[in-house]
Coordinates of N, CA and C in Angstrom, one line a residue:
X1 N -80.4 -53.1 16.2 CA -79.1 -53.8 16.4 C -79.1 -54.6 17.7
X2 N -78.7 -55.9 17.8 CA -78.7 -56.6 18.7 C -77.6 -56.4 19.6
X3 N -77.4 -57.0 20.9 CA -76.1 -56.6 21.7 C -75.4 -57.2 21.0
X4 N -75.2 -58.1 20.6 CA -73.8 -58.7 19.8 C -73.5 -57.8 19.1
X5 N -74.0 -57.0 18.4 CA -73.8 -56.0 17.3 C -73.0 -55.0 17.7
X6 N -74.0 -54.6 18.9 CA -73.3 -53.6 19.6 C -72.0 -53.5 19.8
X7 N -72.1 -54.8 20.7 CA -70.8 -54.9 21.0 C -69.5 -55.1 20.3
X8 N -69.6 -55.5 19.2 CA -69.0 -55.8 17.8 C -68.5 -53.9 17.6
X9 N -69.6 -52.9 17.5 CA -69.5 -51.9 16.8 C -68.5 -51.3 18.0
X10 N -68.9 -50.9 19.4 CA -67.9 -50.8 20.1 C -66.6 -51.2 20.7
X11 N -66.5 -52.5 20.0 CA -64.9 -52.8 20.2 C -64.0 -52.7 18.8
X12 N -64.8 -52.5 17.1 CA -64.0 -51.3 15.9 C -64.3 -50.7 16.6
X13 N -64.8 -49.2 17.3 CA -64.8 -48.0 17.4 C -63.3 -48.1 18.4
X14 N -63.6 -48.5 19.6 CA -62.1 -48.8 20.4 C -60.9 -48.8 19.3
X15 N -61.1 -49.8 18.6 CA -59.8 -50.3 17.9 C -59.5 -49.0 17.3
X16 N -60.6 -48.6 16.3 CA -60.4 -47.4 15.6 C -59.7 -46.0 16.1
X17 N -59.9 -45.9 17.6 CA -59.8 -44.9 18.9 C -58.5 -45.5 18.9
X18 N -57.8 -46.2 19.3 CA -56.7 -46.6 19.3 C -55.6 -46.4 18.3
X19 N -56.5 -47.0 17.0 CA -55.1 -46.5 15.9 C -54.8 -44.8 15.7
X20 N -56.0 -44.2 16.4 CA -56.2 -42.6 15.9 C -55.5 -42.5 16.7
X21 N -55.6 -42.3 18.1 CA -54.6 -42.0 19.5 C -53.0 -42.7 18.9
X22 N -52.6 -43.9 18.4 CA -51.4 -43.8 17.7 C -50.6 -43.1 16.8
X23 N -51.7 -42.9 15.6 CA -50.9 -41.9 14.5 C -50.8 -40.5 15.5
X24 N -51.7 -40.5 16.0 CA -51.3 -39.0 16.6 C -50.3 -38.9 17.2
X25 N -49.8 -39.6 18.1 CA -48.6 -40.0 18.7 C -47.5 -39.9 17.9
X26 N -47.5 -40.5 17.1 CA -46.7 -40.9 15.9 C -46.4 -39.3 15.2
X27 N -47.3 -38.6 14.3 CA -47.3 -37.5 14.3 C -46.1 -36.4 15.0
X28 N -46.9 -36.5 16.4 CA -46.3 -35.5 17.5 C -45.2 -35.6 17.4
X29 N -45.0 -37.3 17.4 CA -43.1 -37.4 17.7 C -42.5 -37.0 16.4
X30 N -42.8 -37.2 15.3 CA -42.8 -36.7 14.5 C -42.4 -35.0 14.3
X31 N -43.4 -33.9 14.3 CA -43.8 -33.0 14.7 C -42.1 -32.4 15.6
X32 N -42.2 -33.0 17.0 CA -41.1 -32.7 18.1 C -39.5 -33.2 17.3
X33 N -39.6 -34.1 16.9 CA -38.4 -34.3 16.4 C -38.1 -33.3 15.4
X34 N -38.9 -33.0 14.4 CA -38.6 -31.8 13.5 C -38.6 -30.9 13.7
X35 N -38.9 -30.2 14.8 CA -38.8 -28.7 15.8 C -37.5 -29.1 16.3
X36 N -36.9 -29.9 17.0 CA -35.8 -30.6 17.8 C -34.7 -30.4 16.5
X37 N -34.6 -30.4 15.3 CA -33.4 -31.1 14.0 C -33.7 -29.7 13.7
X38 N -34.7 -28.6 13.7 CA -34.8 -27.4 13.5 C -33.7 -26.3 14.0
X39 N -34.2 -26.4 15.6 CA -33.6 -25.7 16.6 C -32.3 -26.5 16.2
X40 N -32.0 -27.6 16.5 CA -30.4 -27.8 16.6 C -29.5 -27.0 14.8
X41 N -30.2 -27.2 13.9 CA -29.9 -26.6 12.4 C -29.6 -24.9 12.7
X42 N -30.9 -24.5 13.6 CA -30.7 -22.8 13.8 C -29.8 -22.9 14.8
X43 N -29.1 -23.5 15.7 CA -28.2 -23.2 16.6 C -27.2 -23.0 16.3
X44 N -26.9 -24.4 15.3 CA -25.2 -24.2 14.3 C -25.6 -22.9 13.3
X45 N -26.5 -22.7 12.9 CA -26.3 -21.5 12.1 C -25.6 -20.3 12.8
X46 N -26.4 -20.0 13.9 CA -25.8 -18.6 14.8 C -24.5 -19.3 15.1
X47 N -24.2 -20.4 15.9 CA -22.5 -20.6 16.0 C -22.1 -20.1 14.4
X48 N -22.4 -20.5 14.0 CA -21.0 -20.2 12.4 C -21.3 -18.9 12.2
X49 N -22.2 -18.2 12.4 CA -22.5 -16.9 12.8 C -21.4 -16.0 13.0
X50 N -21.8 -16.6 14.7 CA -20.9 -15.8 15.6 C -19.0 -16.2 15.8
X51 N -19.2 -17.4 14.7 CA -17.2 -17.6 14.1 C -17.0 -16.6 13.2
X52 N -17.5 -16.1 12.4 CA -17.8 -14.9 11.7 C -17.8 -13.7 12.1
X53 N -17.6 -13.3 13.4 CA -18.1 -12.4 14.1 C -16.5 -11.2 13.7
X54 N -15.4 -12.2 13.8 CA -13.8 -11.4 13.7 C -13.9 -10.9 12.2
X55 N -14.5 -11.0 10.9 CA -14.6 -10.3 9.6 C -15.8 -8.7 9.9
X56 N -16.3 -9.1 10.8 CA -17.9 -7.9 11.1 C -16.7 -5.7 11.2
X57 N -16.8 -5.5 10.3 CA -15.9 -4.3 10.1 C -16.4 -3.4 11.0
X58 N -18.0 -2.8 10.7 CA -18.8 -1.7 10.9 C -20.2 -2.6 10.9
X59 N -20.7 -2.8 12.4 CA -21.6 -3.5 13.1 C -23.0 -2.7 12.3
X60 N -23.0 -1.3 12.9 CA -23.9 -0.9 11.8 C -24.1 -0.9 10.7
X61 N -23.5 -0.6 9.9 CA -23.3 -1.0 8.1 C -24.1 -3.0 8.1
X62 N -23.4 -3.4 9.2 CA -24.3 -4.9 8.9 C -25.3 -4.9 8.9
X63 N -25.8 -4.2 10.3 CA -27.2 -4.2 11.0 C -28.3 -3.9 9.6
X64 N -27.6 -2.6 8.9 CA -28.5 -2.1 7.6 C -28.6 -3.0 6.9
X65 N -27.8 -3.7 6.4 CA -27.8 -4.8 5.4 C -29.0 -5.7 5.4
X66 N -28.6 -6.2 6.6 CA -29.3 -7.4 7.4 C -31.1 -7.1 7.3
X67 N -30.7 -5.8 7.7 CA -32.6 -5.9 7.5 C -33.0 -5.1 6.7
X68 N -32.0 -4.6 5.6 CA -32.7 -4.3 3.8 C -33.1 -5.6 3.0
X69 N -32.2 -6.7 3.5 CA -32.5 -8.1 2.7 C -33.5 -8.4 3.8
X70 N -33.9 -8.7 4.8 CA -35.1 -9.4 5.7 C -36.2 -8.4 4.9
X71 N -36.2 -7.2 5.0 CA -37.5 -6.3 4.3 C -38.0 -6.8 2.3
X72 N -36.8 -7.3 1.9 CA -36.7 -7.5 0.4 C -37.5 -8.8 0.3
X73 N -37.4 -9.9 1.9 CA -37.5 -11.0 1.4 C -39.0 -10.8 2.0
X74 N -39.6 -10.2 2.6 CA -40.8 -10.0 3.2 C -40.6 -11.3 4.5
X75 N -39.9 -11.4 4.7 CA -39.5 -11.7 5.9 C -40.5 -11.7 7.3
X76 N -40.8 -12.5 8.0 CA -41.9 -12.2 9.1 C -41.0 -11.9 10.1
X77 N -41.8 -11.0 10.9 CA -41.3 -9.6 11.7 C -40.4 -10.7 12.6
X78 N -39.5 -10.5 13.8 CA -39.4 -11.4 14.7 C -38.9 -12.5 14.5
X79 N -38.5 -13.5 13.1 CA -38.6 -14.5 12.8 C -37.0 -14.9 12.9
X80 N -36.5 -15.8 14.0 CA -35.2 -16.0 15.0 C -34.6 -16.9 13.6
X81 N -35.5 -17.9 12.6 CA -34.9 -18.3 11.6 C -34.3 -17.4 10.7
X82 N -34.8 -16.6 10.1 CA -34.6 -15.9 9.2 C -33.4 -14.9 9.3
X83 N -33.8 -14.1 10.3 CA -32.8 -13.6 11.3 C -31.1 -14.2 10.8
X84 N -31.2 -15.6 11.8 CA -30.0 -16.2 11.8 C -29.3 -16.3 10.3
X85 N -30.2 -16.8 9.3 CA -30.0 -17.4 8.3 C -29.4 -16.1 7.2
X86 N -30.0 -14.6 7.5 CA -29.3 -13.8 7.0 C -28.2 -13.2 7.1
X87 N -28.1 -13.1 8.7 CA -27.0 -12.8 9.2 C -25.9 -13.5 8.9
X88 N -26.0 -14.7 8.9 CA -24.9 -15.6 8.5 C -24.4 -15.6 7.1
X89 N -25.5 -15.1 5.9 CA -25.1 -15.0 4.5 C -24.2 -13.8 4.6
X90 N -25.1 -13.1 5.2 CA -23.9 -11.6 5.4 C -22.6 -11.7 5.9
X91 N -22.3 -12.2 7.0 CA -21.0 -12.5 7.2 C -19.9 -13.4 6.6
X92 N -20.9 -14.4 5.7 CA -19.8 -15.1 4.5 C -19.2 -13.8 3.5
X93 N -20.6 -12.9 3.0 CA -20.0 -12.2 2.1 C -19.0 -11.5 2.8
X94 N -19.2 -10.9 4.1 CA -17.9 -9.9 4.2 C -16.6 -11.1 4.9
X95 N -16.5 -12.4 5.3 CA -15.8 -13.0 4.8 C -14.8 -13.4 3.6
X96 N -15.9 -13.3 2.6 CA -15.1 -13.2 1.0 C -14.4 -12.0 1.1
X97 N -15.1 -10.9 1.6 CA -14.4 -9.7 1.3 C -13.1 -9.6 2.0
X98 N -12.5 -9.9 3.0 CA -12.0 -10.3 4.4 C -10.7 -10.9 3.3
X99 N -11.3 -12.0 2.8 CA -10.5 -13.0 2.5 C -9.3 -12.6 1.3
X100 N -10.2 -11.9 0.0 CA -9.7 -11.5 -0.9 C -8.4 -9.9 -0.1
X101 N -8.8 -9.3 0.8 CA -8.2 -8.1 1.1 C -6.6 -8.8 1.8
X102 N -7.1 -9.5 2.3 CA -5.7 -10.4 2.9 C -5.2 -10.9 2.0
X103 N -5.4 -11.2 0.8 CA -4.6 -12.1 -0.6 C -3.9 -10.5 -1.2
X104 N -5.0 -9.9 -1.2 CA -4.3 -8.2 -2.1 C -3.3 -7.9 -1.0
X105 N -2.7 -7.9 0.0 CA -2.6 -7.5 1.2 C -1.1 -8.3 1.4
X106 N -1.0 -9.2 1.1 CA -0.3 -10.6 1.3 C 0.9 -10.3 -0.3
X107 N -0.1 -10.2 -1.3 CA 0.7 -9.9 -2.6 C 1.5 -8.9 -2.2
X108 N 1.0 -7.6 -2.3 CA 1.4 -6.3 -2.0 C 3.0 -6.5 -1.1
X109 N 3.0 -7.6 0.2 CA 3.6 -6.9 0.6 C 5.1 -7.8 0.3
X110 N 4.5 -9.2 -0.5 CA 5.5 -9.8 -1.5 C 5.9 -9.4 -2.4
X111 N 5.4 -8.5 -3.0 CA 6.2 -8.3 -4.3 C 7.1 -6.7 -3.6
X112 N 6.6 -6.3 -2.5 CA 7.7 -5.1 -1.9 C 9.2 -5.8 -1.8
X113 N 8.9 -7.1 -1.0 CA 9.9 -7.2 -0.4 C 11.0 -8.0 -1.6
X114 N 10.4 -8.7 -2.5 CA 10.8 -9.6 -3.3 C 9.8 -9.2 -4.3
X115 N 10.9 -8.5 -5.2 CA 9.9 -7.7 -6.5 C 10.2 -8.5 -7.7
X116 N 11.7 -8.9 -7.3 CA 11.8 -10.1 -8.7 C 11.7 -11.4 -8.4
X117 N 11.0 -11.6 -7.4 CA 10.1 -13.2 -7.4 C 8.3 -13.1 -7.4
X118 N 8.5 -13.8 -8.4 CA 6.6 -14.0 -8.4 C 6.0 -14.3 -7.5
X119 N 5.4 -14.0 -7.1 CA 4.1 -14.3 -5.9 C 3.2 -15.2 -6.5
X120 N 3.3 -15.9 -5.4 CA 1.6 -16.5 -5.6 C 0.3 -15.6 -5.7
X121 N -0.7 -16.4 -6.5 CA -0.9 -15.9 -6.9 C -2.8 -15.8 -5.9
X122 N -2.4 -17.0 -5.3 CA -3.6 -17.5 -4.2 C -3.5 -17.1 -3.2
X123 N -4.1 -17.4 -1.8 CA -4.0 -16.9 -1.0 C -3.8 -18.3 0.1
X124 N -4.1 -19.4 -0.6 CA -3.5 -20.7 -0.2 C -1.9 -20.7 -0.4
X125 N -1.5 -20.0 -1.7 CA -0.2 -20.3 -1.6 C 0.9 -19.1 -1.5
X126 N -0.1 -17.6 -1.1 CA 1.2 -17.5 0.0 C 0.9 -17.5 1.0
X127 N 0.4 -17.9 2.0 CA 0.2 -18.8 3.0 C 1.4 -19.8 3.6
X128 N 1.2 -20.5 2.3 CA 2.2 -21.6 2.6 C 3.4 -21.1 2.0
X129 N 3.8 -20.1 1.5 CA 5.2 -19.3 1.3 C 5.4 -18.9 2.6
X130 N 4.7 -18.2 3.0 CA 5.1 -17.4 4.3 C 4.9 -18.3 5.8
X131 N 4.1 -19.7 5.7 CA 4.4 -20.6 6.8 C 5.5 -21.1 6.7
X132 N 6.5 -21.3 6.0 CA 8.4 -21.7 6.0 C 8.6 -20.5 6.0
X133 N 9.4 -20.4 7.3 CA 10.0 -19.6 7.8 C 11.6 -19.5 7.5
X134 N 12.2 -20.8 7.4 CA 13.4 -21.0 6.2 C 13.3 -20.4 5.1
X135 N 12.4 -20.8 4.4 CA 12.2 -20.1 3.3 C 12.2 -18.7 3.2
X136 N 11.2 -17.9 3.9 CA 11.8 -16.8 3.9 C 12.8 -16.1 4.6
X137 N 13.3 -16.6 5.1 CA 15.0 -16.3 6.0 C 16.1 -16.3 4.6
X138 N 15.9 -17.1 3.8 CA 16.9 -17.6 2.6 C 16.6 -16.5 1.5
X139 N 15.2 -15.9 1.4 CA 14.7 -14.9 0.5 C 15.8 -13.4 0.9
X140 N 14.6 -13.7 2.3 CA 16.0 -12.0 2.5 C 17.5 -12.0 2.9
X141 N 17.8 -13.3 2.7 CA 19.5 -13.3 2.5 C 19.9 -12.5 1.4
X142 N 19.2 -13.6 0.4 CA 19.5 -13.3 -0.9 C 19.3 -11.8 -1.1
X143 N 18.2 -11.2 -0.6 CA 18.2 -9.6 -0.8 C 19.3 -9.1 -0.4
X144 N 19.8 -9.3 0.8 CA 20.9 -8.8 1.4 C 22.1 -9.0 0.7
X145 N 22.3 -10.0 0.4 CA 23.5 -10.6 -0.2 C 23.4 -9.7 -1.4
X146 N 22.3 -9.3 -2.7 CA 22.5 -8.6 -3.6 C 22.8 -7.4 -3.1
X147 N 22.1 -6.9 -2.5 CA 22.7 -5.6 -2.1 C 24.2 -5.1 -2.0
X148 N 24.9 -6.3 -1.1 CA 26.3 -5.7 -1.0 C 26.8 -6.0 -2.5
X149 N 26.2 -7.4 -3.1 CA 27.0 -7.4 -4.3 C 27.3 -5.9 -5.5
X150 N 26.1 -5.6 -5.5 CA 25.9 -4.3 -5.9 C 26.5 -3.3 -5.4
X151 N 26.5 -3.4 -4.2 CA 27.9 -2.0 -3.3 C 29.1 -2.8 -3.5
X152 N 29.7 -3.6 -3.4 CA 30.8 -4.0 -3.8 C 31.2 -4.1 -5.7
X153 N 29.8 -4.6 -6.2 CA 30.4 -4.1 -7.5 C 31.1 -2.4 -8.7
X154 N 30.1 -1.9 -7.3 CA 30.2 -0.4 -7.6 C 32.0 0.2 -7.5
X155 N 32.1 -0.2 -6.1 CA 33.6 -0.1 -5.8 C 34.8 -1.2 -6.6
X156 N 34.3 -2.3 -6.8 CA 35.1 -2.4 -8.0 C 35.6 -2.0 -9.1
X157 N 34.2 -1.7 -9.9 CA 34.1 -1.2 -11.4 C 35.0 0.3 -10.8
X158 N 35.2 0.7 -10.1 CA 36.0 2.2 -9.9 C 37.1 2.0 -9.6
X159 N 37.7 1.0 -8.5 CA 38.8 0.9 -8.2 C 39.0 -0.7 -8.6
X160 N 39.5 -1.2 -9.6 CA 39.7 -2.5 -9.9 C 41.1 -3.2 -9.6
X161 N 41.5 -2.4 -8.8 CA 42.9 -3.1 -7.9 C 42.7 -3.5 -6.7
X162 N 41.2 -3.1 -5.7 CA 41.3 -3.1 -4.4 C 41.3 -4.8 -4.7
X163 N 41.7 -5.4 -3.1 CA 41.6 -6.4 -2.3 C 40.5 -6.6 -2.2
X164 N 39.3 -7.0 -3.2 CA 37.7 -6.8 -2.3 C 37.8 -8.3 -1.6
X165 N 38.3 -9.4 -1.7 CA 38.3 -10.4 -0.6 C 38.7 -9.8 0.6
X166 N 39.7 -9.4 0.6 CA 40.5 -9.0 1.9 C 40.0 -7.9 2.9
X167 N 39.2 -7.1 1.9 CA 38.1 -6.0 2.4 C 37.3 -6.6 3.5
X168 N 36.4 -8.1 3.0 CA 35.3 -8.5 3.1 C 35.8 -9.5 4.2
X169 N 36.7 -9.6 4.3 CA 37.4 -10.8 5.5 C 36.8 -10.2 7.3
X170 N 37.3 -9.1 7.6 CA 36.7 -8.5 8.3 C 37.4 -7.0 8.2
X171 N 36.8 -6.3 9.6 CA 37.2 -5.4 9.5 C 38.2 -4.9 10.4
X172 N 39.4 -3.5 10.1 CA 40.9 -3.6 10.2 C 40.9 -3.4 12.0
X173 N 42.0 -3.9 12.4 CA 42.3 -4.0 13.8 C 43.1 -2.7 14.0
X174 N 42.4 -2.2 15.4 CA 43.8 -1.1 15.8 C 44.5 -0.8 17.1
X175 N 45.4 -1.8 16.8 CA 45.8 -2.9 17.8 C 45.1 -3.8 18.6
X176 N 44.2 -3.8 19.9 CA 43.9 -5.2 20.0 C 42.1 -5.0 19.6
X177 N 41.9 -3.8 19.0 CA 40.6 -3.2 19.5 C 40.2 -2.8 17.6
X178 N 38.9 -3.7 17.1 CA 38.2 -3.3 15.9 C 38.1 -1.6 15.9
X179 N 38.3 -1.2 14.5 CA 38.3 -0.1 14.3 C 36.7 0.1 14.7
X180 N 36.2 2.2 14.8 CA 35.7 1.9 15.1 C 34.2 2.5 13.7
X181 N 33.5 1.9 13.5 CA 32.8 1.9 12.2 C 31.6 3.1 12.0
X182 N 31.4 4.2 13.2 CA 29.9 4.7 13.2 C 30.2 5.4 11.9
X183 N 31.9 6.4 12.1 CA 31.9 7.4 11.3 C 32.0 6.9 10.0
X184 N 32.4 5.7 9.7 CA 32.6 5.1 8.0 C 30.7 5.1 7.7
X185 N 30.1 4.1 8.6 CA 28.7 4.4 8.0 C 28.2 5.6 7.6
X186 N 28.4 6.5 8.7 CA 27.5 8.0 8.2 C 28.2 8.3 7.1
X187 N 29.6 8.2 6.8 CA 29.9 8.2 5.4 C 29.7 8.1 4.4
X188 N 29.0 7.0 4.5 CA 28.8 6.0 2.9 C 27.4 5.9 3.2
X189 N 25.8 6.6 4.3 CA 25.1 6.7 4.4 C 24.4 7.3 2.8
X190 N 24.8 8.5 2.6 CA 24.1 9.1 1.2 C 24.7 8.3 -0.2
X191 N 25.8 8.1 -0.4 CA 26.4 7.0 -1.4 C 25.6 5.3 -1.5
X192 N 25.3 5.4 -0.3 CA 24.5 4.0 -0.1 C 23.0 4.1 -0.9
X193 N 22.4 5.6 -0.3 CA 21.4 5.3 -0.8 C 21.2 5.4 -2.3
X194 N 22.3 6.2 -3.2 CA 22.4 6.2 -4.7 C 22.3 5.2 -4.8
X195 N 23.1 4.1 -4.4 CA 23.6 2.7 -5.4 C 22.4 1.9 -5.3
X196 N 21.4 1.9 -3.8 CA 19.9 1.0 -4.0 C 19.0 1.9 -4.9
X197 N 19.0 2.9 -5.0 CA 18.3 4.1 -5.9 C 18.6 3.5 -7.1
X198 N 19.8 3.3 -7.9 CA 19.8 2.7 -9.0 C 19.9 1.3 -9.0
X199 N 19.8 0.6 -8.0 CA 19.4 -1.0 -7.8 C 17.9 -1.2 -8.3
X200 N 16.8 -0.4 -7.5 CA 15.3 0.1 -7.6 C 15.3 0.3 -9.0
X201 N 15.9 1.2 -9.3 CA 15.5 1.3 -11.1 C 15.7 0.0 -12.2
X202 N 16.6 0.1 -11.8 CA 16.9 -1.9 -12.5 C 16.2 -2.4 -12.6
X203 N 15.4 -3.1 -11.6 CA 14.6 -3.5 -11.1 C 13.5 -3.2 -11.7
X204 N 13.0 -1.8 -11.6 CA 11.4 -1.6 -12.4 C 11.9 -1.6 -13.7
X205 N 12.8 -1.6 -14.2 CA 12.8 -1.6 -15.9 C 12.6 -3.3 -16.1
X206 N 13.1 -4.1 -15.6 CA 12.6 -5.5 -15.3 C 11.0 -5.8 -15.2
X207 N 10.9 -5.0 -14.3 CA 9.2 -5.4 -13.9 C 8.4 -4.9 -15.0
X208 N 8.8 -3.6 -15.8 CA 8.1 -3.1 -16.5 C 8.3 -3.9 -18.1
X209 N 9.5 -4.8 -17.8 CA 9.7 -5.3 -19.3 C 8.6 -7.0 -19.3
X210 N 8.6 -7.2 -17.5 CA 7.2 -8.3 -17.7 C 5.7 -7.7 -17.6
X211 N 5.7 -6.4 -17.7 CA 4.3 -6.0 -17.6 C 4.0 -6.3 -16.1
X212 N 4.7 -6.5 -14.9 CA 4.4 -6.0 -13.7 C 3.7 -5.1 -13.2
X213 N 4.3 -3.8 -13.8 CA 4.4 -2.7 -13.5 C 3.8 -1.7 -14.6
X214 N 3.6 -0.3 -14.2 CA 2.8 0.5 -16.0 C 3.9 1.2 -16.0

């Protein structure tokens, strides 16, 4: 081979040196950027993790979980991905669990207070029952309000001459000074509780005629 030759062969080899030293380059950044979109992917995982952290009941009970499913998946020992990625599935589920106990929780304590109104039946929407705070202010009027109607109906149907407006206007003066009311309540304390006692029964023969109730 002549020097021209040579020199020919050594400046493709350069060139060729060159494109190789680029794809590598190219590669690496490659390479680093996908370790870099990695790490940032496993970071939000542990954050959503550790937002999850207020559903975590019994830390141990998790701990077991966590690494019966890492041992199932044959999982590599140490592995900060894996780790993260289970932990997080695990705390969705006890999330769901979390979520559904607050809806049973939420029902329960709607249909106590208000047995003859339906409940939602989501947990989106008693949510939003119980974020109007008018609304529920107006619910337990209405409880209240039946109630006396019921103690006032009782005393009607018995005495059907009283004044029940005039009853209900307020209560009697004795001279400049309201009577005074403790000893009427303790009175009518055990009679009170009969007439909600058979208000309550009403009520479940209702519930039980929509299949509410067994």
């Amino acid at each position: 081979m002549d020097n021209k030759g040579l020199r020919d062969r050594v400046k493709s080899l350069e060139q060729q040196l060159k494109t190789a030293k680029a794809c590598a380059a190219i590669s690496k950044s490659k390479a680093e950027r996908a370790l870099e979109s990695e790490k940032l992917i496993l970071d939000s995982v542990k954050e959503a993790a550790e937002g999850l952290l207020c559903v975590r009941v019994d830390p141990a009970e998790e701990n077991r979980r966590v690494d019966a499913r890492l041992k199932a998946m044959n999982a590599p020992s140490g592995s900060a991905r894996d780790l993260a990625l289970t932990l997080l599935h695990d705390r969705v589920k006890q999330a769901e669990s979390f979520t559904e106990w607050c809806r049973e929780g939420l029902v329960m304590v709607q249909r106590s207070l208000f047995p003859l109104n339906p409940a939602p039946s989501t947990l989106e929407g008693l949510f939003s029952w119980y974020r109007n705070p008018r609304q529920v202010r107006q619910k337990v009027r209405e409880q209240l309000i039946n109630g006396a109607i019921v103690a006032l109906a009782f005393v009607r149907a018995h005495c059907p001459n009283l004044d029940i407006a005039k009853i209900c206007r307020g209560l009697p003066l004795r001279g400049d000074q309201r009577a005074n009311m403790q000893g009427h309540y303790d009175a009518v304390r055990r009679p009170a509780e009969d007439v909600i006692w058979q208000l309550e029964w009403e009520e479940d023969q209702v519930l039980r005629a929509r299949g509410d109730i067994p």
